[in-house]
PDB file of C-alpha atoms in Angstrom:
ATOM      1  CA  MET A   1     -42.921 -61.093  50.286  1.00  0.00           C
ATOM      2  CA  ALA A   2     -42.858 -58.304  47.702  1.00  0.00           C
ATOM      3  CA  CYS A   3     -44.532 -58.600  44.303  1.00  0.00           C
ATOM      4  CA  PHE A   4     -42.004 -57.263  41.826  1.00  0.00           C
ATOM      5  CA  SER A   5     -44.129 -57.905  38.747  1.00  0.00           C
ATOM      6  CA  CYS A   6     -47.259 -56.013  39.787  1.00  0.00           C
ATOM      7  CA  PRO A   7     -47.861 -53.045  37.420  1.00  0.00           C
ATOM      8  CA  THR A   8     -49.409 -50.845  40.110  1.00  0.00           C
ATOM      9  CA  ARG A   9     -46.415 -51.502  42.344  1.00  0.00           C
ATOM     10  CA  THR A  10     -44.045 -50.412  39.552  1.00  0.00           C
ATOM     11  CA  VAL A  11     -45.786 -47.044  39.311  1.00  0.00           C
ATOM     12  CA  VAL A  12     -45.623 -46.564  43.065  1.00  0.00           C
ATOM     13  CA  VAL A  13     -41.947 -47.554  43.169  1.00  0.00           C
ATOM     14  CA  VAL A  14     -41.062 -45.017  40.464  1.00  0.00           C
ATOM     15  CA  LEU A  15     -42.986 -42.238  42.182  1.00  0.00           C
ATOM     16  CA  ILE A  16     -41.594 -42.912  45.622  1.00  0.00           C
ATOM     17  CA  SER A  17     -38.058 -43.285  44.256  1.00  0.00           C
ATOM     18  CA  LEU A  18     -38.384 -39.877  42.614  1.00  0.00           C
ATOM     19  CA  LEU A  19     -39.679 -38.464  45.867  1.00  0.00           C
ATOM     20  CA  PHE A  20     -36.660 -39.828  47.713  1.00  0.00           C
ATOM     21  CA  MET A  21     -34.286 -38.404  45.104  1.00  0.00           C
ATOM     22  CA  ILE A  22     -35.886 -34.977  45.342  1.00  0.00           C
ATOM     23  CA  SER A  23     -36.059 -34.901  49.116  1.00  0.00           C
ATOM     24  CA  THR A  24     -32.617 -36.397  49.777  1.00  0.00           C
ATOM     25  CA  SER A  25     -29.967 -33.804  50.467  1.00  0.00           C
ATOM     26  CA  ILE A  26     -26.795 -35.391  51.804  1.00  0.00           C
ATOM     27  CA  ASP A  27     -23.956 -33.094  52.820  1.00  0.00           C
ATOM     28  CA  VAL A  28     -20.934 -35.329  52.291  1.00  0.00           C
ATOM     29  CA  SER A  29     -17.562 -33.858  53.181  1.00  0.00           C
ATOM     30  CA  ALA A  30     -14.322 -35.192  51.767  1.00  0.00           C
ATOM     31  CA  SER A  31     -13.049 -38.276  53.561  1.00  0.00           C
ATOM     32  CA  ASN A  32      -9.801 -40.150  53.206  1.00  0.00           C
ATOM     33  CA  PHE A  33      -9.523 -43.865  53.771  1.00  0.00           C
ATOM     34  CA  TYR A  34      -5.795 -43.596  54.459  1.00  0.00           C
ATOM     35  CA  GLN A  35      -6.510 -41.253  57.359  1.00  0.00           C
ATOM     36  CA  ASP A  36      -9.778 -42.679  58.678  1.00  0.00           C
ATOM     37  CA  PHE A  37      -9.389 -46.474  58.400  1.00  0.00           C
ATOM     38  CA  ASP A  38      -7.019 -49.403  58.755  1.00  0.00           C
ATOM     39  CA  ILE A  39      -7.197 -52.430  56.480  1.00  0.00           C
ATOM     40  CA  THR A  40      -7.345 -55.317  58.945  1.00  0.00           C
ATOM     41  CA  TRP A  41      -7.365 -58.480  56.825  1.00  0.00           C
ATOM     42  CA  GLY A  42      -7.396 -59.860  53.309  1.00  0.00           C
ATOM     43  CA  ASN A  43      -3.728 -60.071  52.256  1.00  0.00           C
ATOM     44  CA  GLY A  44      -3.954 -57.322  49.669  1.00  0.00           C
ATOM     45  CA  ARG A  45      -7.576 -57.934  48.683  1.00  0.00           C
ATOM     46  CA  ALA A  46      -8.589 -54.587  50.196  1.00  0.00           C
ATOM     47  CA  LYS A  47      -7.274 -51.654  48.170  1.00  0.00           C
ATOM     48  CA  VAL A  48      -7.389 -47.903  48.755  1.00  0.00           C
ATOM     49  CA  LEU A  49      -7.626 -46.015  45.458  1.00  0.00           C
ATOM     50  CA  ASN A  50      -7.984 -42.484  44.059  1.00  0.00           C
ATOM     51  CA  ASN A  51      -5.671 -40.917  46.643  1.00  0.00           C
ATOM     52  CA  GLY A  52      -7.725 -42.267  49.511  1.00  0.00           C
ATOM     53  CA  GLU A  53     -11.185 -41.402  48.174  1.00  0.00           C
ATOM     54  CA  LEU A  54     -12.228 -44.997  47.370  1.00  0.00           C
ATOM     55  CA  LEU A  55     -11.769 -48.364  49.077  1.00  0.00           C
ATOM     56  CA  ASN A  56     -12.499 -51.660  47.326  1.00  0.00           C
ATOM     57  CA  LEU A  57     -12.989 -54.939  49.167  1.00  0.00           C
ATOM     58  CA  SER A  58     -12.658 -58.184  47.237  1.00  0.00           C
ATOM     59  CA  LEU A  59     -13.432 -61.841  47.871  1.00  0.00           C
ATOM     60  CA  ASP A  60     -12.098 -64.967  46.208  1.00  0.00           C
ATOM     61  CA  LYS A  61     -12.155 -68.610  47.205  1.00  0.00           C
ATOM     62  CA  ALA A  62      -9.101 -68.192  49.439  1.00  0.00           C
ATOM     63  CA  SER A  63     -10.217 -65.168  51.462  1.00  0.00           C
ATOM     64  CA  GLY A  64     -12.347 -62.082  51.831  1.00  0.00           C
ATOM     65  CA  SER A  65     -11.179 -58.733  53.214  1.00  0.00           C
ATOM     66  CA  GLY A  66     -12.081 -55.995  55.670  1.00  0.00           C
ATOM     67  CA  PHE A  67     -11.246 -52.695  57.333  1.00  0.00           C
ATOM     68  CA  GLN A  68     -12.026 -50.746  60.513  1.00  0.00           C
ATOM     69  CA  SER A  69     -12.064 -47.104  61.585  1.00  0.00           C
ATOM     70  CA  LYS A  70      -9.142 -45.636  63.464  1.00  0.00           C
ATOM     71  CA  ASN A  71     -11.546 -43.769  65.756  1.00  0.00           C
ATOM     72  CA  GLU A  72     -14.026 -45.139  68.260  1.00  0.00           C
ATOM     73  CA  TYR A  73     -17.366 -43.388  68.690  1.00  0.00           C
ATOM     74  CA  LEU A  74     -19.893 -43.149  71.491  1.00  0.00           C
ATOM     75  CA  PHE A  75     -22.983 -41.915  69.607  1.00  0.00           C
ATOM     76  CA  GLY A  76     -22.911 -40.511  66.122  1.00  0.00           C
ATOM     77  CA  LYS A  77     -24.408 -40.091  62.660  1.00  0.00           C
ATOM     78  CA  ILE A  78     -22.356 -42.447  60.487  1.00  0.00           C
ATOM     79  CA  ASP A  79     -22.666 -42.335  56.687  1.00  0.00           C
ATOM     80  CA  MET A  80     -20.983 -44.479  54.040  1.00  0.00           C
ATOM     81  CA  GLN A  81     -21.638 -44.819  50.335  1.00  0.00           C
ATOM     82  CA  LEU A  82     -21.499 -48.390  48.996  1.00  0.00           C
ATOM     83  CA  ARG A  83     -21.711 -49.981  45.584  1.00  0.00           C
ATOM     84  CA  LEU A  84     -22.430 -53.658  46.102  1.00  0.00           C
ATOM     85  CA  VAL A  85     -21.090 -56.733  44.301  1.00  0.00           C
ATOM     86  CA  PRO A  86     -22.731 -56.897  40.836  1.00  0.00           C
ATOM     87  CA  GLY A  87     -23.948 -59.903  38.893  1.00  0.00           C
ATOM     88  CA  ASN A  88     -24.230 -63.317  40.515  1.00  0.00           C
ATOM     89  CA  SER A  89     -23.174 -62.520  44.083  1.00  0.00           C
ATOM     90  CA  ALA A  90     -25.069 -65.395  45.735  1.00  0.00           C
ATOM     91  CA  GLY A  91     -23.361 -66.600  48.898  1.00  0.00           C
ATOM     92  CA  THR A  92     -21.444 -63.370  49.497  1.00  0.00           C
ATOM     93  CA  VAL A  93     -22.084 -60.912  52.305  1.00  0.00           C
ATOM     94  CA  THR A  94     -20.970 -57.293  52.341  1.00  0.00           C
ATOM     95  CA  ALA A  95     -21.038 -56.118  55.959  1.00  0.00           C
ATOM     96  CA  TYR A  96     -20.963 -52.521  57.199  1.00  0.00           C
ATOM     97  CA  TYR A  97     -21.486 -52.062  60.918  1.00  0.00           C
ATOM     98  CA  LEU A  98     -20.538 -50.514  64.244  1.00  0.00           C
ATOM     99  CA  SER A  99     -19.272 -52.703  67.072  1.00  0.00           C
ATOM    100  CA  SER A 100     -17.536 -52.646  70.429  1.00  0.00           C
ATOM    101  CA  GLN A 101     -15.381 -55.528  71.649  1.00  0.00           C
ATOM    102  CA  GLY A 102     -15.772 -58.420  74.080  1.00  0.00           C
ATOM    103  CA  ASP A 103     -18.347 -61.034  75.023  1.00  0.00           C
ATOM    104  CA  THR A 104     -20.867 -58.360  76.060  1.00  0.00           C
ATOM    105  CA  HIS A 105     -20.309 -56.178  73.016  1.00  0.00           C
ATOM    106  CA  ASP A 106     -22.843 -53.846  71.394  1.00  0.00           C
ATOM    107  CA  GLU A 107     -23.301 -53.845  67.638  1.00  0.00           C
ATOM    108  CA  ILE A 108     -25.373 -52.117  64.948  1.00  0.00           C
ATOM    109  CA  ASP A 109     -25.398 -54.047  61.654  1.00  0.00           C
ATOM    110  CA  PHE A 110     -26.002 -53.550  57.977  1.00  0.00           C
ATOM    111  CA  GLU A 111     -25.339 -56.784  56.055  1.00  0.00           C
ATOM    112  CA  PHE A 112     -26.050 -57.057  52.339  1.00  0.00           C
ATOM    113  CA  LEU A 113     -26.864 -60.608  51.276  1.00  0.00           C
ATOM    114  CA  GLY A 114     -25.775 -61.437  47.746  1.00  0.00           C
ATOM    115  CA  ASN A 115     -28.136 -62.746  45.095  1.00  0.00           C
ATOM    116  CA  LEU A 116     -28.471 -64.571  41.824  1.00  0.00           C
ATOM    117  CA  SER A 117     -28.295 -62.234  38.842  1.00  0.00           C
ATOM    118  CA  GLY A 118     -31.569 -60.377  38.506  1.00  0.00           C
ATOM    119  CA  ASP A 119     -32.815 -61.147  42.009  1.00  0.00           C
ATOM    120  CA  PRO A 120     -32.998 -58.372  44.602  1.00  0.00           C
ATOM    121  CA  TYR A 121     -30.381 -57.934  47.303  1.00  0.00           C
ATOM    122  CA  ILE A 122     -31.594 -58.390  50.871  1.00  0.00           C
ATOM    123  CA  VAL A 123     -30.509 -55.822  53.460  1.00  0.00           C
ATOM    124  CA  HIS A 124     -30.104 -57.646  56.781  1.00  0.00           C
ATOM    125  CA  THR A 125     -30.109 -55.441  59.911  1.00  0.00           C
ATOM    126  CA  ASN A 126     -29.493 -56.356  63.539  1.00  0.00           C
ATOM    127  CA  VAL A 127     -28.892 -54.712  66.916  1.00  0.00           C
ATOM    128  CA  TYR A 128     -26.785 -56.358  69.633  1.00  0.00           C
ATOM    129  CA  THR A 129     -26.887 -55.199  73.239  1.00  0.00           C
ATOM    130  CA  GLN A 130     -24.588 -56.652  75.894  1.00  0.00           C
ATOM    131  CA  GLY A 131     -23.597 -59.500  73.593  1.00  0.00           C
ATOM    132  CA  LYS A 132     -27.118 -60.510  72.590  1.00  0.00           C
ATOM    133  CA  GLY A 133     -28.601 -60.006  69.123  1.00  0.00           C
ATOM    134  CA  SER A 134     -31.401 -61.979  67.476  1.00  0.00           C
ATOM    135  CA  ARG A 135     -33.132 -58.725  66.484  1.00  0.00           C
ATOM    136  CA  GLU A 136     -33.040 -59.200  62.734  1.00  0.00           C
ATOM    137  CA  GLN A 137     -35.094 -57.236  60.257  1.00  0.00           C
ATOM    138  CA  GLN A 138     -34.600 -57.698  56.514  1.00  0.00           C
ATOM    139  CA  PHE A 139     -35.580 -55.545  53.552  1.00  0.00           C
ATOM    140  CA  TYR A 140     -35.459 -55.385  49.783  1.00  0.00           C
ATOM    141  CA  LEU A 141     -34.294 -52.139  48.177  1.00  0.00           C
ATOM    142  CA  TRP A 142     -36.207 -49.945  45.726  1.00  0.00           C
ATOM    143  CA  PHE A 143     -33.199 -49.639  43.390  1.00  0.00           C
ATOM    144  CA  ASP A 144     -30.290 -51.682  42.035  1.00  0.00           C
ATOM    145  CA  PRO A 145     -27.553 -51.286  44.702  1.00  0.00           C
ATOM    146  CA  THR A 146     -24.886 -52.588  42.299  1.00  0.00           C
ATOM    147  CA  ALA A 147     -25.395 -50.003  39.551  1.00  0.00           C
ATOM    148  CA  ASP A 148     -24.201 -46.971  41.509  1.00  0.00           C
ATOM    149  CA  PHE A 149     -23.246 -45.767  44.978  1.00  0.00           C
ATOM    150  CA  HIS A 150     -25.957 -45.259  47.592  1.00  0.00           C
ATOM    151  CA  THR A 151     -25.691 -43.899  51.128  1.00  0.00           C
ATOM    152  CA  TYR A 152     -26.283 -46.188  54.106  1.00  0.00           C
ATOM    153  CA  SER A 153     -26.441 -44.452  57.472  1.00  0.00           C
ATOM    154  CA  VAL A 154     -26.806 -45.135  61.164  1.00  0.00           C
ATOM    155  CA  LEU A 155     -28.036 -42.472  63.564  1.00  0.00           C
ATOM    156  CA  TRP A 156     -27.123 -43.589  67.076  1.00  0.00           C
ATOM    157  CA  ASN A 157     -27.973 -41.251  69.934  1.00  0.00           C
ATOM    158  CA  PRO A 158     -29.130 -41.730  73.547  1.00  0.00           C
ATOM    159  CA  GLN A 159     -32.790 -41.942  72.466  1.00  0.00           C
ATOM    160  CA  THR A 160     -32.791 -44.098  69.346  1.00  0.00           C
ATOM    161  CA  ILE A 161     -30.932 -46.040  66.684  1.00  0.00           C
ATOM    162  CA  THR A 162     -32.203 -45.359  63.163  1.00  0.00           C
ATOM    163  CA  PHE A 163     -31.079 -47.134  59.979  1.00  0.00           C
ATOM    164  CA  TYR A 164     -31.261 -45.056  56.782  1.00  0.00           C
ATOM    165  CA  VAL A 165     -30.912 -45.807  53.075  1.00  0.00           C
ATOM    166  CA  ASP A 166     -30.406 -42.654  50.989  1.00  0.00           C
ATOM    167  CA  ASP A 167     -31.880 -40.617  53.851  1.00  0.00           C
ATOM    168  CA  ALA A 168     -34.998 -42.820  53.998  1.00  0.00           C
ATOM    169  CA  PRO A 169     -35.412 -44.467  57.426  1.00  0.00           C
ATOM    170  CA  ILE A 170     -35.961 -48.215  57.229  1.00  0.00           C
ATOM    171  CA  ARG A 171     -35.721 -49.247  60.884  1.00  0.00           C
ATOM    172  CA  VAL A 172     -35.841 -47.729  64.375  1.00  0.00           C
ATOM    173  CA  PHE A 173     -34.678 -49.273  67.660  1.00  0.00           C
ATOM    174  CA  LYS A 174     -35.685 -47.081  70.586  1.00  0.00           C
ATOM    175  CA  ASN A 175     -34.116 -46.744  74.011  1.00  0.00           C
ATOM    176  CA  LEU A 176     -36.485 -48.698  76.258  1.00  0.00           C
ATOM    177  CA  GLU A 177     -34.115 -49.144  79.168  1.00  0.00           C
ATOM    178  CA  SER A 178     -36.721 -47.771  81.542  1.00  0.00           C
ATOM    179  CA  GLN A 179     -38.831 -50.793  80.597  1.00  0.00           C
ATOM    180  CA  GLY A 180     -36.076 -53.345  80.984  1.00  0.00           C
ATOM    181  CA  VAL A 181     -34.628 -53.527  77.451  1.00  0.00           C
ATOM    182  CA  PRO A 182     -30.830 -53.032  77.277  1.00  0.00           C
ATOM    183  CA  TYR A 183     -29.657 -50.203  75.003  1.00  0.00           C
ATOM    184  CA  PRO A 184     -26.180 -49.485  73.596  1.00  0.00           C
ATOM    185  CA  LYS A 185     -24.970 -46.386  75.417  1.00  0.00           C
ATOM    186  CA  ASN A 186     -21.804 -47.153  77.388  1.00  0.00           C
ATOM    187  CA  GLN A 187     -19.468 -48.937  74.978  1.00  0.00           C
ATOM    188  CA  PRO A 188     -17.670 -46.979  72.252  1.00  0.00           C
ATOM    189  CA  MET A 189     -17.782 -48.602  68.817  1.00  0.00           C
ATOM    190  CA  ARG A 190     -15.619 -48.595  65.724  1.00  0.00           C
ATOM    191  CA  VAL A 191     -16.922 -48.694  62.166  1.00  0.00           C
ATOM    192  CA  TYR A 192     -16.176 -51.955  60.353  1.00  0.00           C
ATOM    193  CA  ALA A 193     -16.695 -53.320  56.857  1.00  0.00           C
ATOM    194  CA  SER A 194     -15.982 -56.695  55.307  1.00  0.00           C
ATOM    195  CA  LEU A 195     -16.720 -58.850  52.283  1.00  0.00           C
ATOM    196  CA  TRP A 196     -16.847 -62.562  52.981  1.00  0.00           C
ATOM    197  CA  ASN A 197     -18.313 -65.908  51.952  1.00  0.00           C
ATOM    198  CA  ALA A 198     -21.441 -67.009  53.830  1.00  0.00           C
ATOM    199  CA  ASP A 199     -22.994 -69.500  51.425  1.00  0.00           C
ATOM    200  CA  ASP A 200     -23.876 -71.750  54.367  1.00  0.00           C
ATOM    201  CA  TRP A 201     -26.731 -69.350  55.239  1.00  0.00           C
ATOM    202  CA  ALA A 202     -26.820 -66.086  53.276  1.00  0.00           C
ATOM    203  CA  THR A 203     -28.696 -66.850  50.052  1.00  0.00           C
ATOM    204  CA  ARG A 204     -32.030 -68.604  50.538  1.00  0.00           C
ATOM    205  CA  GLY A 205     -30.872 -70.079  53.804  1.00  0.00           C
ATOM    206  CA  GLY A 206     -27.750 -71.567  52.237  1.00  0.00           C
ATOM    207  CA  LEU A 207     -29.517 -73.326  49.367  1.00  0.00           C
ATOM    208  CA  VAL A 208     -27.624 -71.294  46.742  1.00  0.00           C
ATOM    209  CA  LYS A 209     -23.846 -71.626  46.882  1.00  0.00           C
ATOM    210  CA  THR A 210     -21.152 -69.202  45.797  1.00  0.00           C
ATOM    211  CA  ASP A 211     -20.139 -69.557  42.134  1.00  0.00           C
ATOM    212  CA  TRP A 212     -16.378 -69.157  42.373  1.00  0.00           C
ATOM    213  CA  THR A 213     -16.039 -68.913  38.595  1.00  0.00           C
ATOM    214  CA  LYS A 214     -17.403 -65.369  39.057  1.00  0.00           C
ATOM    215  CA  ALA A 215     -14.659 -64.423  41.538  1.00  0.00           C
ATOM    216  CA  PRO A 216     -13.158 -62.101  42.487  1.00  0.00           C
ATOM    217  CA  PHE A 217     -16.212 -60.347  43.884  1.00  0.00           C
ATOM    218  CA  THR A 218     -15.770 -56.639  44.616  1.00  0.00           C
ATOM    219  CA  ALA A 219     -17.673 -54.071  46.683  1.00  0.00           C
ATOM    220  CA  ALA A 220     -16.736 -50.378  46.740  1.00  0.00           C
ATOM    221  CA  PHE A 221     -16.871 -47.790  49.547  1.00  0.00           C
ATOM    222  CA  ARG A 222     -16.545 -44.009  49.451  1.00  0.00           C
ATOM    223  CA  ASN A 223     -17.613 -40.737  51.146  1.00  0.00           C
ATOM    224  CA  PHE A 224     -17.429 -41.825  54.756  1.00  0.00           C
ATOM    225  CA  THR A 225     -18.604 -39.196  57.219  1.00  0.00           C
ATOM    226  CA  ALA A 226     -18.935 -39.335  60.977  1.00  0.00           C
ATOM    227  CA  THR A 227     -20.780 -36.534  62.720  1.00  0.00           C
ATOM    228  CA  ALA A 228     -20.047 -38.138  66.024  1.00  0.00           C
ATOM    229  CA  CYS A 229     -18.622 -38.094  69.525  1.00  0.00           C
ATOM    230  CA  VAL A 230     -15.087 -39.452  69.267  1.00  0.00           C
ATOM    231  CA  TRP A 231     -14.029 -41.560  72.239  1.00  0.00           C
ATOM    232  CA  SER A 232     -10.376 -41.241  73.227  1.00  0.00           C
ATOM    233  CA  ALA A 233      -8.470 -41.893  76.462  1.00  0.00           C
ATOM    234  CA  GLY A 234     -11.710 -42.618  78.285  1.00  0.00           C
ATOM    235  CA  LYS A 235     -13.344 -39.331  77.303  1.00  0.00           C
ATOM    236  CA  SER A 236     -15.884 -38.179  74.725  1.00  0.00           C
ATOM    237  CA  SER A 237     -15.292 -35.247  72.379  1.00  0.00           C
ATOM    238  CA  CYS A 238     -18.904 -34.197  73.056  1.00  0.00           C
ATOM    239  CA  SER A 239     -18.820 -32.241  76.274  1.00  0.00           C
ATOM    240  CA  SER A 240     -21.900 -31.235  78.240  1.00  0.00           C
ATOM    241  CA  THR A 241     -21.323 -27.641  77.161  1.00  0.00           C
ATOM    242  CA  ASN A 242     -21.606 -28.332  73.431  1.00  0.00           C
ATOM    243  CA  SER A 243     -23.953 -31.299  73.333  1.00  0.00           C
ATOM    244  CA  ASN A 244     -27.005 -29.050  72.966  1.00  0.00           C
ATOM    245  CA  SER A 245     -25.571 -26.886  70.202  1.00  0.00           C
ATOM    246  CA  THR A 246     -27.086 -26.756  66.723  1.00  0.00           C
ATOM    247  CA  LYS A 247     -24.026 -28.571  65.401  1.00  0.00           C
ATOM    248  CA  ASN A 248     -24.834 -31.537  67.643  1.00  0.00           C
ATOM    249  CA  SER A 249     -28.599 -31.496  67.121  1.00  0.00           C
ATOM    250  CA  TRP A 250     -28.328 -35.118  65.955  1.00  0.00           C
ATOM    251  CA  LEU A 251     -27.790 -36.098  69.624  1.00  0.00           C
ATOM    252  CA  SER A 252     -31.491 -35.538  70.253  1.00  0.00           C
ATOM    253  CA  GLN A 253     -32.815 -36.164  66.733  1.00  0.00           C
ATOM    254  CA  GLU A 254     -35.851 -38.382  66.247  1.00  0.00           C
ATOM    255  CA  LEU A 255     -38.099 -38.964  63.253  1.00  0.00           C
ATOM    256  CA  ASP A 256     -40.451 -36.154  62.256  1.00  0.00           C
ATOM    257  CA  LEU A 257     -43.885 -36.908  60.796  1.00  0.00           C
ATOM    258  CA  ALA A 258     -42.650 -37.039  57.198  1.00  0.00           C
ATOM    259  CA  SER A 259     -39.851 -39.443  58.124  1.00  0.00           C
ATOM    260  CA  GLN A 260     -42.267 -41.600  60.098  1.00  0.00           C
ATOM    261  CA  ALA A 261     -44.441 -41.846  56.985  1.00  0.00           C
ATOM    262  CA  ARG A 262     -41.469 -42.914  54.861  1.00  0.00           C
ATOM    263  CA  LEU A 263     -40.460 -45.467  57.486  1.00  0.00           C
ATOM    264  CA  LYS A 264     -43.949 -46.951  57.418  1.00  0.00           C
ATOM    265  CA  TRP A 265     -43.958 -47.036  53.612  1.00  0.00           C
ATOM    266  CA  VAL A 266     -40.623 -48.890  53.469  1.00  0.00           C
ATOM    267  CA  GLN A 267     -41.675 -51.383  56.126  1.00  0.00           C
ATOM    268  CA  ASN A 268     -45.059 -52.007  54.515  1.00  0.00           C
ATOM    269  CA  ASN A 269     -43.620 -52.543  51.034  1.00  0.00           C
ATOM    270  CA  TYR A 270     -40.072 -53.848  51.410  1.00  0.00           C
ATOM    271  CA  MET A 271     -39.737 -55.660  54.717  1.00  0.00           C
ATOM    272  CA  VAL A 272     -38.908 -59.331  54.123  1.00  0.00           C
ATOM    273  CA  TYR A 273     -38.449 -60.504  57.719  1.00  0.00           C
ATOM    274  CA  ASN A 274     -39.192 -59.091  61.158  1.00  0.00           C
ATOM    275  CA  TYR A 275     -38.141 -60.951  64.294  1.00  0.00           C
ATOM    276  CA  CYS A 276     -40.992 -59.278  66.147  1.00  0.00           C
ATOM    277  CA  THR A 277     -43.550 -61.273  64.151  1.00  0.00           C
ATOM    278  CA  ASP A 278     -41.717 -64.624  64.243  1.00  0.00           C
ATOM    279  CA  THR A 279     -43.699 -66.399  66.958  1.00  0.00           C
ATOM    280  CA  LYS A 280     -42.343 -69.815  65.918  1.00  0.00           C
ATOM    281  CA  ARG A 281     -38.822 -68.644  66.668  1.00  0.00           C
ATOM    282  CA  PHE A 282     -39.788 -67.349  70.106  1.00  0.00           C
ATOM    283  CA  PRO A 283     -42.206 -69.953  71.529  1.00  0.00           C
ATOM    284  CA  GLN A 284     -41.700 -68.567  75.038  1.00  0.00           C
ATOM    285  CA  GLY A 285     -42.880 -65.149  73.869  1.00  0.00           C
ATOM    286  CA  LEU A 286     -41.571 -62.372  71.650  1.00  0.00           C
ATOM    287  CA  PRO A 287     -38.697 -60.196  72.940  1.00  0.00           C
ATOM    288  CA  PRO A 288     -40.032 -57.462  75.228  1.00  0.00           C
ATOM    289  CA  GLU A 289     -39.293 -54.552  72.858  1.00  0.00           C
ATOM    290  CA  CYS A 290     -41.677 -56.147  70.326  1.00  0.00           C
ATOM    291  CA  THR A 291     -44.691 -55.719  72.563  1.00  0.00           C
ATOM    292  CA  LEU A 292     -43.877 -52.497  74.405  1.00  0.00           C
ATOM    293  CA  ILE A 293     -45.685 -49.293  73.455  1.00  0.00           C
ATOM    294  CA  ASN A 294     -43.800 -47.284  70.812  1.00  0.00           C
ATOM    295  CA  SER A 295     -41.328 -50.127  70.227  1.00  0.00           C
TER     296      SER A 295
END
């Protein structure tokens, strides 16, 4: 558990945050929520604004809301900027994820667990393969995610899945199929987002309930980009002839030494929970990817 009052930690946080700001260079092209997404539920609680440049999800006691991408993707670098629910958001969950359909679906999750005012958000991540998840890792953030927009990204290629926050890697799930661990590679996924009530589990294991006097709760989304292989009519837009081009270098991208160092720093300082260390949860033994070399 992080120590947020330690003076030495404060200095380190400021320095590393500045380093991230200097080293982060995100090329975000114009996106349009009218063109790229469909609002799927919420009865008017999801609203597209600013001529398609912004999408707000809201939650009240009656319902939350959500949307999904028009396109399906089979591998990609997916970026979205989010500004999370401010104030007392305990009990709420803002979800942003990729998923296929069916009982044996694959899924790559960002879920942002709301908090009491002044407490840090928890970023909950998970990877499902063939319908099975239980691969949770959770993190605090080194900034206030409600004060401004920040970029949350998934790099999904045949070698690895990497979760990023403002271009800083926070988690890696490698392709270990050769060692018996299923990996998402055959099922195209859409991008989804939702804002919903989960006060039965989200905040301190469900101990803190949603304060509906603070409703409606609102999260904002903008600057979606997908450098990705679009799946349509059973075919991928990434052909074998262009998959090795510079434009598609993300298809073979893995962490360089500097990114590996940032990943280690985030995990050493901000990881709250790691399923790979939870021996009480897995009395029969940790999942195989937890003990394999380079997992």
